[in-house]
Short mmCIF file of C-alpha atoms in Angstrom, two decimals:
data_model
loop_
_atom_site.label_atom_id
_atom_site.label_comp_id
_atom_site.label_asym_id
_atom_site.label_seq_id
_atom_site.Cartn_x
_atom_site.Cartn_y
_atom_site.Cartn_z
CA VAL A 235 24.82 11.69 163.62
CA ILE A 236 22.40 9.90 161.38
CA MET A 237 20.42 12.32 159.14
CA ALA A 238 16.72 11.33 158.92
CA LYS A 239 15.58 11.00 155.20
CA ALA A 240 13.16 13.64 154.41
CA LYS A 241 9.52 12.13 154.57
CA GLU A 242 7.84 11.53 151.30
CA TYR A 243 4.25 10.68 150.61
CA VAL A 244 2.34 8.97 147.61
CA CYS A 245 0.22 11.75 146.12
CA GLY A 246 -3.52 11.28 147.05
CA TYR A 247 -4.82 12.45 143.66
CA LYS A 248 -5.85 9.49 141.43
CA HIS A 249 -4.96 11.42 138.39
CA CYS A 250 -1.68 12.59 139.76
CA LEU A 251 0.22 15.15 137.43
CA HIS A 252 3.59 13.78 138.25
CA ALA A 253 3.25 10.13 136.94
CA GLY A 254 2.98 8.77 140.66
CA GLU A 255 6.21 10.54 141.71
CA LYS A 256 6.27 10.82 145.47
CA VAL A 257 5.79 14.21 147.10
CA LYS A 258 8.40 15.46 149.59
CA GLN A 259 6.89 16.60 152.95
CA GLU A 260 8.15 20.22 152.66
CA GLU A 261 6.15 20.53 149.32
CA ALA A 262 3.13 18.29 150.18
CA LYS A 263 -0.28 19.91 150.64
CA GLN A 264 -2.47 18.02 153.08
CA SER A 265 -6.25 17.70 152.65
CA GLY A 266 -7.89 15.45 155.24
CA SER A 267 -5.61 12.66 155.93
CA ARG A 268 -4.13 12.64 152.43
CA TYR A 269 -1.02 14.39 150.97
CA TYR A 270 -0.86 15.96 147.51
CA HIS A 271 1.54 17.75 145.07
CA PRO A 272 0.35 21.42 145.20
CA ASP A 273 -0.69 21.41 141.64
CA CYS A 274 -2.53 18.04 141.92
CA LEU A 275 -4.64 19.30 144.85
CA GLN A 276 -5.34 22.55 143.08
CA GLN A 277 -6.78 20.60 140.03
CA LYS A 278 -8.73 18.31 142.33
CA ASN A 279 -10.22 21.25 144.07
CA ASN A 280 -10.87 23.15 141.03
CA MET A 281 -12.74 20.32 139.35
CA ASN A 282 -14.73 19.85 142.55
CA ASP A 283 -15.60 23.57 142.62
CA VAL A 284 -16.97 23.31 139.09
CA LYS A 285 -19.14 20.38 140.05
CA ASN A 286 -20.44 22.21 143.06
CA LEU A 287 -21.01 25.40 141.26
CA TYR A 288 -22.98 23.50 138.66
CA TYR A 289 -25.10 21.74 141.17
CA GLU A 290 -25.83 25.00 143.12
CA HIS A 291 -26.31 27.37 140.12
CA ILE A 292 -27.44 25.35 137.13
CA SER A 293 -29.18 22.33 138.04
CA LYS A 294 -29.76 20.31 141.24
CA THR A 295 -31.19 17.49 139.21
CA VAL A 296 -28.11 16.77 137.27
CA VAL A 297 -26.82 13.16 136.96
CA MET A 298 -23.45 13.53 138.96
CA LYS A 299 -21.84 10.67 136.86
CA ASN A 300 -22.45 12.57 133.75
CA LEU A 301 -21.22 15.95 135.15
CA MET A 302 -18.03 14.30 136.46
CA LYS A 303 -17.53 12.51 133.18
CA VAL A 304 -17.70 15.68 131.22
CA ILE A 305 -15.50 17.57 133.76
CA ASN A 306 -12.80 14.68 133.78
CA ASN A 307 -12.81 14.64 129.97
CA ILE A 308 -12.35 18.30 129.66
CA VAL A 309 -9.56 18.54 132.10
CA LEU A 310 -7.83 15.07 131.91
CA GLU A 311 -8.35 14.10 128.37
CA LYS A 312 -8.48 17.44 126.49
CA HIS A 313 -5.93 18.94 128.84
CA ILE A 314 -7.85 22.14 129.53
CA ASP A 315 -6.54 24.01 132.47
CA SER A 316 -8.88 23.26 135.42
CA GLU A 317 -8.38 26.87 136.56
CA TYR A 318 -9.80 28.08 133.21
CA LEU A 319 -12.79 25.68 133.47
CA LEU A 320 -13.64 27.03 136.91
CA PHE A 321 -13.21 30.57 135.61
CA ALA A 322 -15.55 29.77 132.67
CA MET A 323 -18.14 28.30 135.04
CA LYS A 324 -18.09 31.33 137.18
CA TYR A 325 -18.25 33.60 134.12
CA VAL A 326 -21.41 31.74 132.97
CA ILE A 327 -23.09 32.16 136.40
CA SER A 328 -22.13 35.72 136.83
CA ASN A 329 -23.22 36.68 133.38
CA HIS A 330 -26.49 34.64 133.45
CA MET A 331 -25.55 32.57 130.45
CA THR A 332 -27.53 29.48 129.67
CA LEU A 333 -26.09 26.06 130.32
CA ASN A 334 -28.70 23.22 129.68
CA SER A 335 -26.66 20.12 130.40
CA PRO A 336 -23.17 19.06 131.55
CA TYR A 337 -22.21 18.78 127.85
CA GLY A 338 -22.70 22.61 127.58
CA LEU A 339 -19.34 22.87 129.38
CA TYR A 340 -17.67 21.83 126.05
CA TYR A 341 -19.16 24.96 124.53
CA ILE A 342 -18.24 27.34 127.26
CA ILE A 343 -14.64 26.39 127.14
CA ASP A 344 -14.58 27.47 123.40
CA ASN A 345 -16.64 30.68 123.97
CA LYS A 346 -14.79 33.68 122.53
CA LYS A 347 -15.97 36.20 125.17
CA ILE A 348 -14.95 33.79 128.03
CA LYS A 349 -11.57 33.09 126.41
CA SER A 350 -10.97 36.83 126.04
CA ALA A 351 -11.96 37.54 129.62
CA TRP A 352 -9.62 34.75 130.68
CA GLU A 353 -6.72 36.11 128.73
CA LYS A 354 -7.41 39.60 130.17
CA LYS A 355 -7.29 38.09 133.75
CA LYS A 356 -4.10 36.22 133.03
CA ALA A 357 -2.50 39.39 131.35
CA LYS A 358 -3.45 41.39 134.54
CA GLU A 359 -1.96 38.67 136.93
CA ASN A 360 1.28 38.53 134.92
CA GLU A 361 1.49 42.37 134.95
CA ARG A 362 0.94 42.41 138.69
CA LYS A 363 3.78 39.69 139.17
CA ILE A 364 6.12 41.74 137.00
CA VAL A 365 5.36 44.78 139.08
CA GLU A 366 5.93 42.91 142.39
CA ALA A 367 9.10 41.40 140.95
CA SER A 368 10.40 44.82 139.98
CA LYS A 369 9.58 46.18 143.39
CA ASP A 370 11.83 43.39 144.88
CA VAL A 371 14.56 44.37 142.51
CA ILE A 372 14.27 48.04 143.39
CA ASN A 373 14.15 47.29 147.09
CA ASN A 374 17.00 44.92 147.01
CA ASP A 375 19.61 47.21 145.33
CA VAL A 376 23.09 46.02 146.16
CA LYS A 377 25.02 48.64 147.96
CA PHE A 378 28.75 48.96 147.65
CA LYS A 379 30.96 50.79 150.19
CA LEU A 380 34.49 51.49 149.61
CA THR A 381 36.64 53.19 152.37
CA LEU A 382 40.00 54.53 151.35
CA LYS A 383 42.65 55.62 153.65
CA GLU A 384 44.11 59.18 153.07
CA ASN A 385 47.08 59.12 150.69
CA ASP A 386 46.42 55.53 149.58
CA GLY A 387 46.78 56.58 145.98
CA PHE A 388 48.41 54.33 143.36
CA ASP A 389 50.69 52.81 145.81
CA ARG A 390 48.03 50.50 147.07
CA ILE A 391 47.26 49.22 143.46
CA PHE A 392 50.98 48.60 142.64
CA GLY A 393 51.62 47.11 145.98
CA GLY A 394 53.88 49.73 147.19
CA GLY A 395 52.08 51.03 150.20
#
């Protein structure tokens, strides 16, 4: 019997976080006709969401090339978590903060209130993960069962029975 080699794909993200390493079929996330590492697709989607939120809520006349240049610089060059940038963007919108241009994104990622809210959110998520993990441990207690025959005593231990 010949085992078929697991199918692998080239990650569709042009800024692949895995140095161009192929993604195994069982790990790959499909978007359209392309396959991605899960974290690559997440980053790509987060950056796209920031762009769309900016367009919808901040300015419909923004020069997309400038906006994408700033988003790419923040995430790809400054290595700011794309999830944090998306959180900061949503924070600005929900708190009716002023953002006058794409370059304002550099200021919101350094905003102390936003950083504090992000840290609280992350702490809550970690707390929830710990609670979930502890539930698993509690629910998966190992049960031991020992059955002894009557009058087994020490003879069993010393090989005499």
